[in-house]
Amino acid sequence: MTERAAAPEAALTPAARAERGKAARASVRRAEQALFDPGTERADPVGILEAEAATRLPELLPIRYGRMLQSPFHFYRGSAAIMAADLGGAPHTGLTTQLCGDAHLLNFGLFASPERTLVFDVNDFDETHPGPFEWDVKRLAASLAVAGRVNGFPARIRAAAVLEAASAYRLRMRQFAGMRVLDIWYAHDNADDLRAIAAEGGRRALSRADRVIGKARTRDHLQAFAKLTHRDGGQLRIAADPPLVVPLSELRDEPTAADQDTVLRELLDSYAASLPPDRRALFGRFRLVDVARKVVGVGSVGTRCWIVLLTGRDEDDPLFLQAKEAGPSVLAPYAGPVTYDNQGHRVVAGQRLMQATGDIFLGWQRAEGLDGRHRDFYVRQLHDWKGSLSTEDMRPEGMRLLARVCGASLARAHARSGDPIAMGAYLGGSDTFDRALADFAEAYADRNERDYEALVDAARTGRVPTAAG
């Protein structure tokens, strides 16, 4: 599928698009967004996780389950497929945009733009897929309720955070409804915007934001190089830290040393072909040094993820790339078919649609394993000024401010590919939608806790294997 598709709203007047948004209330009234009733036929949540595990590396599954068992919020981070099934079976507005697919709190953060400014945006697109806009907003809202419970916040504080996110989303979407198309496309959020919002929370919140911003600027390819490499027999290599980091040469089921160089160069050539000509020329200035398998995240654990060390002028000029396996989005069974020639291409196309600015090395490839199966990957830099706000020790005011930033950022991401006039008209000028999302978030947090306990029981009985993460 090509990345360019004709926008159906282009032929409609703004008034007709607004009417289309209001008409969507007939499908789901705004107050009905509060409802969560999956029914008695709801699928077994552990069964959904086990179905995902069928295509993953079995030796890494205990780490995945171990990480999810750390808390209900860690479980939530790894359970996008469960929530997709819950949302996919419920009525929706039909107001479609490009979705993140896993828009929880920690999938927003800071990273570098090609112009070397620090921007704030959605930063995880493994599950990106077109779908009803409210699915992403509900995923974000519920993550606030779940994280607030883990932090011991009372119900009114959790509700305030969800209201902050939903209101920020609604108000910004209505703002975009009155903007020119190019102005929406050029809109972005940066570190200064984050600082300005943090300053409203007082000195403590601003100080915390400054620490996160400062730390993000240090998390680059040079830091990754210092942390992940060493010298072995005088040769620069990625340092082993099994099972989390395992060099390719130490994996028994991978190509022999004699074959590795040829195989890897063919894969890198395939990836380079997905880059624009100027980026392809830039990538050609680097040479391959080493490759390792690396465990990342929570929900992604068990998928194949590689880190690739390259150098440019000399060994003091490193580049670290991450090649991450891409399968079909968890939203695909519920949001309708979208055909891509490569699932990595799907991720890259979705990211380019949603992010205001992106990684210059973002691309995709397809690799054939020794088992004869083809697998798709997307490729990006491992670290390029990466920063995020931890929620574990966050105070209530801090979570409210973070909720506002994330809600506003998500609206901008949705407005780029969806119809902001229709979505803004559906949302309306009152806080009806906001209050409905607060009720939904609490209901889903209840369900998430029961699903978490189901995984705890599965681990206790030996149904799923676990290990320290």
Short mmCIF file of C-alpha atoms in Angstrom, two decimals:
data_model
loop_
_atom_site.label_atom_id
_atom_site.label_comp_id
_atom_site.label_asym_id
_atom_site.label_seq_id
_atom_site.Cartn_x
_atom_site.Cartn_y
_atom_site.Cartn_z
CA MET A 1 0.00 0.00 0.00
CA THR A 2 1.28 3.46 -0.77
CA GLU A 3 1.56 6.03 2.00
CA ARG A 4 -0.56 8.59 0.13
CA ALA A 5 -4.30 8.15 0.10
CA ALA A 6 -6.98 10.60 -0.97
CA ALA A 7 -8.59 12.28 2.03
CA PRO A 8 -12.38 11.83 1.72
CA GLU A 9 -13.00 15.10 3.55
CA ALA A 10 -11.16 17.07 0.86
CA ALA A 11 -14.31 17.18 -1.29
CA LEU A 12 -16.57 18.31 1.59
CA THR A 13 -17.15 21.78 2.96
CA PRO A 14 -16.16 22.47 6.58
CA ALA A 15 -19.86 22.64 7.47
CA ALA A 16 -20.50 19.21 5.95
CA ARG A 17 -17.51 17.76 7.80
CA ALA A 18 -18.77 19.19 11.08
CA GLU A 19 -22.19 17.64 10.44
CA ARG A 20 -20.49 14.32 9.80
CA GLY A 21 -18.85 14.57 13.22
CA LYS A 22 -22.10 15.43 14.98
CA ALA A 23 -23.86 12.60 13.15
CA ALA A 24 -21.36 10.16 14.69
CA ARG A 25 -23.04 10.81 18.03
CA ALA A 26 -25.90 8.68 16.74
CA SER A 27 -23.52 5.70 16.70
CA VAL A 28 -22.02 6.43 20.11
CA ARG A 29 -23.27 9.31 22.21
CA ARG A 30 -20.47 11.11 24.01
CA ALA A 31 -21.81 10.05 27.41
CA GLU A 32 -21.81 6.43 26.20
CA GLN A 33 -18.03 6.54 25.87
CA ALA A 34 -18.09 5.87 29.63
CA LEU A 35 -19.48 2.39 29.13
CA PHE A 36 -17.33 -0.72 29.35
CA ASP A 37 -19.23 -3.99 29.23
CA PRO A 38 -17.31 -6.73 27.39
CA GLY A 39 -19.99 -9.28 28.21
CA THR A 40 -19.78 -12.84 29.43
CA GLU A 41 -18.16 -14.08 26.22
CA ARG A 42 -15.01 -12.00 26.78
CA ALA A 43 -11.88 -13.88 25.74
CA ASP A 44 -9.52 -15.23 28.39
CA PRO A 45 -6.87 -12.48 28.84
CA VAL A 46 -4.08 -14.95 29.53
CA GLY A 47 -5.14 -16.86 26.43
CA ILE A 48 -4.70 -13.71 24.36
CA LEU A 49 -1.16 -13.30 25.71
CA GLU A 50 -0.41 -16.95 25.00
CA ALA A 51 -1.63 -16.56 21.42
CA GLU A 52 0.78 -13.65 20.98
CA ALA A 53 3.57 -15.76 22.44
CA ALA A 54 3.17 -18.43 19.76
CA THR A 55 5.31 -16.46 17.30
CA ARG A 56 7.86 -15.21 19.84
CA LEU A 57 11.18 -16.56 21.03
CA PRO A 58 10.28 -19.08 23.76
CA GLU A 59 13.45 -18.49 25.78
CA LEU A 60 12.47 -14.84 26.27
CA LEU A 61 8.84 -15.37 27.27
CA PRO A 62 9.64 -15.82 30.99
CA ILE A 63 11.19 -12.34 30.94
CA ARG A 64 8.10 -10.88 29.29
CA TYR A 65 5.75 -12.38 31.85
CA GLY A 66 8.12 -11.46 34.67
CA ARG A 67 8.09 -7.83 33.62
CA MET A 68 4.31 -7.77 33.28
CA LEU A 69 3.93 -9.21 36.78
CA GLN A 70 5.81 -6.32 38.42
CA SER A 71 2.59 -4.30 38.82
CA PRO A 72 -0.83 -3.77 37.20
CA PHE A 73 0.68 -0.87 35.27
CA HIS A 74 3.48 -3.08 33.88
CA PHE A 75 0.79 -5.58 32.95
CA TYR A 76 -1.17 -2.84 31.19
CA ARG A 77 1.89 -1.88 29.16
CA GLY A 78 2.12 -5.42 27.83
CA SER A 79 -1.58 -6.01 27.24
CA ALA A 80 -2.39 -3.91 24.17
CA ALA A 81 -3.85 -7.00 22.47
CA ILE A 82 -6.29 -7.52 25.34
CA MET A 83 -7.56 -3.95 25.20
CA ALA A 84 -7.76 -4.08 21.41
CA ALA A 85 -10.14 -7.04 21.73
CA ASP A 86 -12.21 -5.16 24.31
CA LEU A 87 -12.49 -1.99 22.22
CA GLY A 88 -12.86 -3.82 18.92
CA GLY A 89 -16.06 -5.50 20.04
CA ALA A 90 -17.76 -2.31 21.19
CA PRO A 91 -19.64 0.40 19.22
CA HIS A 92 -17.44 3.22 17.92
CA THR A 93 -17.76 6.56 16.18
CA GLY A 94 -16.36 5.50 12.82
CA LEU A 95 -14.28 8.72 12.77
CA THR A 96 -11.06 7.19 11.56
CA THR A 97 -7.50 8.43 11.91
CA GLN A 98 -4.06 6.85 12.08
CA LEU A 99 -3.80 5.34 15.57
CA CYS A 100 -0.76 4.68 17.70
CA GLY A 101 -2.54 1.51 18.84
CA ASP A 102 -0.79 1.53 22.23
CA ALA A 103 -1.09 5.13 23.43
CA HIS A 104 -0.32 4.62 27.11
CA LEU A 105 1.52 7.22 29.19
CA LEU A 106 5.02 5.84 28.68
CA ASN A 107 4.69 5.72 24.90
CA PHE A 108 5.03 9.51 24.80
CA GLY A 109 8.39 11.15 25.26
CA LEU A 110 11.25 13.31 24.12
CA PHE A 111 13.56 12.64 21.18
CA ALA A 112 15.73 14.59 18.73
CA SER A 113 14.48 16.07 15.50
CA PRO A 114 16.74 16.09 12.41
CA GLU A 115 17.29 19.80 13.14
CA ARG A 116 18.70 18.78 16.57
CA THR A 117 15.91 20.20 18.67
CA LEU A 118 14.25 18.20 21.43
CA VAL A 119 10.62 17.42 20.60
CA PHE A 120 7.80 15.73 22.53
CA ASP A 121 5.57 13.27 20.70
CA VAL A 122 4.13 9.78 20.53
CA ASN A 123 7.16 7.50 20.26
CA ASP A 124 5.95 3.89 19.87
CA PHE A 125 4.25 2.63 16.73
CA ASP A 126 4.45 -1.17 16.80
CA GLU A 127 0.63 -1.33 16.79
CA THR A 128 -0.11 1.65 14.55
CA HIS A 129 -3.17 1.16 12.32
CA PRO A 130 -6.08 3.27 11.06
CA GLY A 131 -9.07 3.13 13.39
CA PRO A 132 -11.64 5.13 15.41
CA PHE A 133 -9.90 8.03 17.15
CA GLU A 134 -11.38 7.25 20.57
CA TRP A 135 -9.52 3.93 20.85
CA ASP A 136 -6.22 5.77 21.36
CA VAL A 137 -7.78 8.29 23.73
CA LYS A 138 -9.26 5.49 25.83
CA ARG A 139 -5.93 3.67 25.94
CA LEU A 140 -4.29 6.85 27.25
CA ALA A 141 -7.08 7.57 29.73
CA ALA A 142 -7.04 4.08 31.21
CA SER A 143 -3.25 4.18 31.58
CA LEU A 144 -3.62 7.25 33.80
CA ALA A 145 -6.14 5.49 36.03
CA VAL A 146 -3.98 2.36 36.25
CA ALA A 147 -0.79 4.30 36.99
CA GLY A 148 -2.62 6.45 39.54
CA ARG A 149 -3.81 3.36 41.40
CA VAL A 150 -0.29 1.92 41.51
CA ASN A 151 0.87 5.23 43.00
CA GLY A 152 -1.87 5.11 45.63
CA PHE A 153 -3.76 8.15 44.34
CA PRO A 154 -7.41 8.42 45.48
CA ALA A 155 -10.21 8.24 42.91
CA ARG A 156 -10.70 12.01 42.68
CA ILE A 157 -7.00 12.53 41.86
CA ARG A 158 -7.06 9.83 39.21
CA ALA A 159 -10.22 11.34 37.71
CA ALA A 160 -8.58 14.77 37.63
CA ALA A 161 -5.66 13.39 35.63
CA VAL A 162 -7.94 11.69 33.10
CA LEU A 163 -10.05 14.83 32.78
CA GLU A 164 -6.88 16.80 32.13
CA ALA A 165 -5.85 14.49 29.28
CA ALA A 166 -9.32 14.26 27.72
CA SER A 167 -9.90 18.00 27.96
CA ALA A 168 -6.49 18.77 26.43
CA TYR A 169 -7.23 16.39 23.58
CA ARG A 170 -10.70 17.82 22.96
CA LEU A 171 -9.71 21.48 23.14
CA ARG A 172 -6.69 21.07 20.92
CA MET A 173 -8.63 19.06 18.36
CA ARG A 174 -11.21 21.85 18.22
CA GLN A 175 -8.36 24.31 17.78
CA PHE A 176 -7.04 22.26 14.84
CA ALA A 177 -10.54 22.26 13.35
CA GLY A 178 -10.13 25.97 12.64
CA MET A 179 -6.59 25.76 11.25
CA ARG A 180 -5.25 25.49 7.71
CA VAL A 181 -4.09 22.06 6.57
CA LEU A 182 -0.40 22.99 6.32
CA ASP A 183 -0.48 24.71 9.72
CA ILE A 184 -1.74 21.46 11.27
CA TRP A 185 1.00 19.51 9.52
CA TYR A 186 3.72 21.89 10.73
CA ALA A 187 2.47 21.96 14.34
CA HIS A 188 4.80 20.34 16.86
CA ASP A 189 5.57 20.21 20.58
CA ASN A 190 9.07 20.69 21.91
CA ALA A 191 10.99 20.75 25.19
CA ASP A 192 10.14 24.43 25.73
CA ASP A 193 6.43 23.58 25.57
CA LEU A 194 6.97 20.84 28.12
CA ARG A 195 8.83 23.26 30.42
CA ALA A 196 6.09 25.88 30.11
CA ILE A 197 3.42 23.40 31.21
CA ALA A 198 5.66 22.00 33.96
CA ALA A 199 6.20 25.52 35.31
CA GLU A 200 2.48 25.70 36.10
CA GLY A 201 3.07 22.96 38.65
CA GLY A 202 5.62 24.98 40.56
CA ARG A 203 9.33 24.73 41.21
CA ARG A 204 9.35 21.00 41.90
CA ALA A 205 7.59 20.10 38.64
CA LEU A 206 9.82 22.42 36.62
CA SER A 207 12.95 20.99 38.22
CA ARG A 208 11.83 17.47 37.39
CA ALA A 209 11.11 18.43 33.78
CA ASP A 210 14.55 20.04 33.49
CA ARG A 211 16.19 16.86 34.80
CA VAL A 212 14.34 14.75 32.23
CA ILE A 213 15.24 17.17 29.43
CA GLY A 214 18.86 17.28 30.51
CA LYS A 215 19.09 13.50 30.73
CA ALA A 216 17.45 13.08 27.33
CA ARG A 217 20.19 15.14 25.69
CA THR A 218 22.81 12.72 27.05
CA ARG A 219 21.03 9.60 25.76
CA ASP A 220 22.50 9.50 22.28
CA HIS A 221 24.58 7.17 20.13
CA LEU A 222 27.75 8.09 22.04
CA GLN A 223 26.22 7.06 25.36
CA ALA A 224 24.93 3.83 23.81
CA PHE A 225 28.39 3.22 22.39
CA ALA A 226 30.05 3.65 25.81
CA LYS A 227 27.46 1.47 27.55
CA LEU A 228 27.07 -1.37 25.07
CA THR A 229 30.51 -1.97 23.57
CA HIS A 230 33.90 -3.28 24.64
CA ARG A 231 37.08 -4.60 23.04
CA ASP A 232 37.52 -8.31 22.51
CA GLY A 233 40.96 -9.32 21.27
CA GLY A 234 41.53 -5.79 20.13
CA GLN A 235 38.29 -5.78 18.11
CA LEU A 236 35.39 -3.47 18.85
CA ARG A 237 32.34 -5.56 19.77
CA ILE A 238 28.92 -5.31 21.42
CA ALA A 239 29.30 -6.52 25.01
CA ALA A 240 27.27 -9.59 25.96
CA ASP A 241 24.78 -9.35 28.84
CA PRO A 242 22.72 -12.52 28.45
CA PRO A 243 19.83 -13.00 28.14
CA LEU A 244 19.15 -9.28 27.61
CA VAL A 245 21.98 -8.64 25.13
CA VAL A 246 23.40 -11.57 23.15
CA PRO A 247 25.85 -11.01 20.26
CA LEU A 248 24.87 -12.69 17.02
CA SER A 249 27.98 -14.87 17.09
CA GLU A 250 26.81 -16.44 20.37
CA LEU A 251 23.33 -17.42 19.17
CA ARG A 252 23.33 -21.06 18.19
CA ASP A 253 20.38 -20.83 15.79
CA GLU A 254 21.78 -18.00 13.72
CA PRO A 255 24.09 -18.11 10.64
CA THR A 256 27.62 -19.41 11.10
CA ALA A 257 30.44 -16.90 11.37
CA ALA A 258 31.45 -17.64 7.78
CA ASP A 259 27.98 -16.74 6.51
CA GLN A 260 27.23 -13.80 8.79
CA ASP A 261 29.03 -11.11 6.87
CA THR A 262 27.25 -11.90 3.60
CA VAL A 263 23.84 -12.30 5.22
CA LEU A 264 24.09 -9.09 7.22
CA ARG A 265 25.29 -7.01 4.31
CA GLU A 266 22.39 -8.23 2.20
CA LEU A 267 19.99 -7.27 4.99
CA LEU A 268 21.53 -3.83 5.37
CA ASP A 269 21.31 -3.30 1.61
CA SER A 270 17.61 -4.24 1.79
CA TYR A 271 17.06 -1.75 4.61
CA ALA A 272 18.98 0.99 2.78
CA ALA A 273 16.66 0.59 -0.21
CA SER A 274 13.75 1.75 1.99
CA LEU A 275 15.47 5.06 2.76
CA PRO A 276 15.13 8.24 0.69
CA PRO A 277 18.14 8.76 -1.62
CA ASP A 278 19.83 11.36 0.57
CA ARG A 279 19.56 9.19 3.72
CA ARG A 280 20.74 6.19 1.71
CA ALA A 281 23.86 8.11 0.74
CA LEU A 282 24.42 9.07 4.38
CA PHE A 283 23.98 5.48 5.55
CA GLY A 284 26.51 4.37 2.92
CA ARG A 285 29.23 6.24 4.81
CA PHE A 286 29.02 3.77 7.70
CA ARG A 287 30.42 0.24 7.87
CA LEU A 288 29.08 -2.73 9.79
CA VAL A 289 30.95 -3.72 12.96
CA ASP A 290 28.73 -6.01 15.04
CA VAL A 291 25.17 -7.19 15.68
CA ALA A 292 23.41 -8.45 18.83
CA ARG A 293 19.95 -9.46 19.94
CA LYS A 294 18.53 -7.15 22.61
CA VAL A 295 15.48 -7.45 24.86
CA VAL A 296 13.45 -4.23 24.94
CA GLY A 297 10.28 -2.93 26.58
CA VAL A 298 7.53 -5.01 28.16
CA GLY A 299 4.96 -5.91 25.52
CA SER A 300 7.69 -6.38 22.89
CA VAL A 301 9.71 -8.94 24.83
CA GLY A 302 9.98 -12.16 22.86
CA THR A 303 9.84 -10.50 19.47
CA ARG A 304 13.12 -10.42 17.61
CA CYS A 305 14.99 -7.19 18.18
CA TRP A 306 18.52 -6.53 16.97
CA ILE A 307 20.98 -3.75 17.63
CA VAL A 308 23.48 -3.00 14.89
CA LEU A 309 26.78 -1.23 15.54
CA LEU A 310 28.29 0.71 12.66
CA THR A 311 31.12 3.22 12.48
CA GLY A 312 31.76 6.12 10.15
CA ARG A 313 35.07 7.93 9.85
CA ASP A 314 36.63 5.83 12.61
CA GLU A 315 35.70 4.06 15.84
CA ASP A 316 34.99 7.39 17.50
CA ASP A 317 32.18 7.93 14.98
CA PRO A 318 29.59 5.29 15.96
CA LEU A 319 26.00 4.71 14.88
CA PHE A 320 23.68 2.30 16.67
CA LEU A 321 20.57 1.11 14.84
CA GLN A 322 17.72 -0.99 16.24
CA ALA A 323 15.92 -3.46 13.97
CA LYS A 324 12.67 -4.53 15.63
CA GLU A 325 10.37 -7.29 14.43
CA ALA A 326 7.01 -6.06 13.16
CA GLY A 327 3.95 -8.29 12.98
CA PRO A 328 0.36 -7.33 12.25
CA SER A 329 -1.10 -4.67 14.56
CA VAL A 330 -3.24 -5.88 17.45
CA LEU A 331 -5.94 -3.59 16.02
CA ALA A 332 -5.98 -5.30 12.60
CA PRO A 333 -8.69 -7.89 13.39
CA TYR A 334 -11.08 -5.16 14.57
CA ALA A 335 -10.32 -2.05 12.50
CA GLY A 336 -10.64 -3.48 9.01
CA PRO A 337 -8.00 -4.63 6.51
CA VAL A 338 -5.13 -2.41 5.49
CA THR A 339 -2.64 -4.08 3.18
CA TYR A 340 1.06 -3.34 3.31
CA ASP A 341 3.78 -5.22 1.47
CA ASN A 342 5.74 -5.34 4.73
CA GLN A 343 4.66 -4.93 8.37
CA GLY A 344 7.77 -2.86 8.98
CA HIS A 345 6.55 -0.57 6.23
CA ARG A 346 3.21 -0.33 8.09
CA VAL A 347 5.00 0.85 11.24
CA VAL A 348 7.13 3.38 9.37
CA ALA A 349 4.16 4.73 7.39
CA GLY A 350 2.10 5.12 10.57
CA GLN A 351 4.94 6.83 12.38
CA ARG A 352 5.47 9.28 9.54
CA LEU A 353 1.75 10.10 9.53
CA MET A 354 1.56 10.73 13.27
CA GLN A 355 4.88 12.29 14.26
CA ALA A 356 5.63 15.92 13.53
CA THR A 357 9.26 15.00 12.91
CA GLY A 358 11.06 11.69 12.80
CA ASP A 359 14.25 9.68 12.82
CA ILE A 360 16.39 10.22 9.72
CA PHE A 361 17.27 6.51 9.65
CA LEU A 362 13.69 5.22 9.89
CA GLY A 363 13.22 2.38 7.42
CA TRP A 364 12.20 -1.26 7.05
CA GLN A 365 13.38 -4.63 5.76
CA ARG A 366 12.40 -8.30 5.45
CA ALA A 367 14.68 -11.11 6.60
CA GLU A 368 14.52 -14.88 6.10
CA GLY A 369 15.44 -16.96 9.14
CA LEU A 370 17.06 -20.38 9.13
CA ASP A 371 13.59 -21.83 9.67
CA GLY A 372 12.67 -20.50 6.22
CA ARG A 373 10.18 -17.99 7.60
CA HIS A 374 10.24 -14.40 6.44
CA ARG A 375 9.94 -11.77 9.14
CA ASP A 376 9.47 -8.04 8.79
CA PHE A 377 11.41 -5.42 10.71
CA TYR A 378 11.47 -1.68 11.08
CA VAL A 379 14.74 0.10 11.71
CA ARG A 380 15.56 3.28 13.62
CA GLN A 381 18.34 4.73 15.75
CA LEU A 382 18.71 3.04 19.12
CA HIS A 383 19.05 6.31 21.02
CA ASP A 384 18.80 9.83 19.72
CA TRP A 385 18.16 12.16 22.66
CA LYS A 386 15.57 9.90 24.23
CA GLY A 387 13.71 10.87 27.40
CA SER A 388 10.52 9.97 29.26
CA LEU A 389 8.93 10.77 32.59
CA SER A 390 8.73 7.91 35.07
CA THR A 391 5.33 7.66 36.74
CA GLU A 392 6.32 5.45 39.66
CA ASP A 393 7.24 8.24 42.08
CA MET A 394 5.21 10.98 40.40
CA ARG A 395 3.13 13.31 42.54
CA PRO A 396 -0.52 13.98 41.64
CA GLU A 397 0.17 17.41 40.18
CA GLY A 398 2.95 16.00 38.03
CA MET A 399 0.68 13.31 36.63
CA ARG A 400 -1.98 15.89 35.80
CA LEU A 401 0.55 17.98 33.89
CA LEU A 402 1.90 14.94 32.06
CA ALA A 403 -1.68 13.94 31.21
CA ARG A 404 -2.27 17.35 29.64
CA VAL A 405 0.89 17.17 27.55
CA CYS A 406 0.08 13.66 26.32
CA GLY A 407 -3.55 14.48 25.53
CA ALA A 408 -2.60 17.55 23.52
CA SER A 409 0.18 15.69 21.71
CA LEU A 410 -2.17 12.85 20.78
CA ALA A 411 -4.67 15.32 19.32
CA ARG A 412 -1.96 16.79 17.12
CA ALA A 413 -0.91 13.32 15.96
CA HIS A 414 -4.52 12.40 15.11
CA ALA A 415 -5.26 15.69 13.35
CA ARG A 416 -2.49 15.04 10.82
CA SER A 417 -4.28 12.10 9.17
CA GLY A 418 -7.86 12.28 10.49
CA ASP A 419 -10.52 14.93 10.04
CA PRO A 420 -10.09 17.44 12.89
CA ILE A 421 -13.30 19.24 11.94
CA ALA A 422 -15.41 16.08 12.26
CA MET A 423 -13.60 14.89 15.39
CA GLY A 424 -13.82 18.34 16.98
CA ALA A 425 -17.54 18.56 16.20
CA TYR A 426 -18.15 15.15 17.75
CA LEU A 427 -16.23 16.11 20.90
CA GLY A 428 -18.11 19.39 21.25
CA GLY A 429 -17.61 22.42 23.45
CA SER A 430 -18.80 20.88 26.74
CA ASP A 431 -16.93 18.45 29.00
CA THR A 432 -19.33 15.56 28.33
CA PHE A 433 -16.69 13.50 26.52
CA ASP A 434 -14.07 14.27 29.18
CA ARG A 435 -16.27 13.06 32.03
CA ALA A 436 -17.23 9.94 30.10
CA LEU A 437 -13.56 9.08 29.60
CA ALA A 438 -12.91 9.46 33.34
CA ASP A 439 -15.64 6.92 34.08
CA PHE A 440 -14.40 4.56 31.36
CA ALA A 441 -10.83 4.76 32.68
CA GLU A 442 -11.89 3.66 36.16
CA ALA A 443 -14.02 0.82 34.79
CA TYR A 444 -11.16 -0.39 32.64
CA ALA A 445 -8.67 -0.10 35.51
CA ASP A 446 -10.94 -2.46 37.46
CA ARG A 447 -10.85 -4.92 34.57
CA ASN A 448 -7.08 -4.53 34.21
CA GLU A 449 -6.57 -5.46 37.86
CA ARG A 450 -8.62 -8.63 37.42
CA ASP A 451 -6.67 -9.49 34.27
CA TYR A 452 -3.42 -8.89 36.15
CA GLU A 453 -4.55 -11.27 38.89
CA ALA A 454 -5.37 -13.84 36.21
CA LEU A 455 -1.75 -13.64 35.04
CA VAL A 456 -0.54 -13.90 38.65
CA ASP A 457 -2.58 -17.10 39.01
CA ALA A 458 -1.27 -18.42 35.69
CA ALA A 459 2.29 -17.87 36.89
CA ARG A 460 1.57 -19.47 40.25
CA THR A 461 0.15 -22.62 38.67
CA GLY A 462 2.89 -22.87 36.06
CA ARG A 463 0.62 -22.09 33.11
CA VAL A 464 3.05 -19.36 32.02
CA PRO A 465 6.82 -19.33 32.72
CA THR A 466 8.33 -16.39 34.56
CA ALA A 467 11.77 -14.98 35.25
CA ALA A 468 13.22 -11.77 36.63
CA GLY A 469 13.22 -9.07 33.98
#
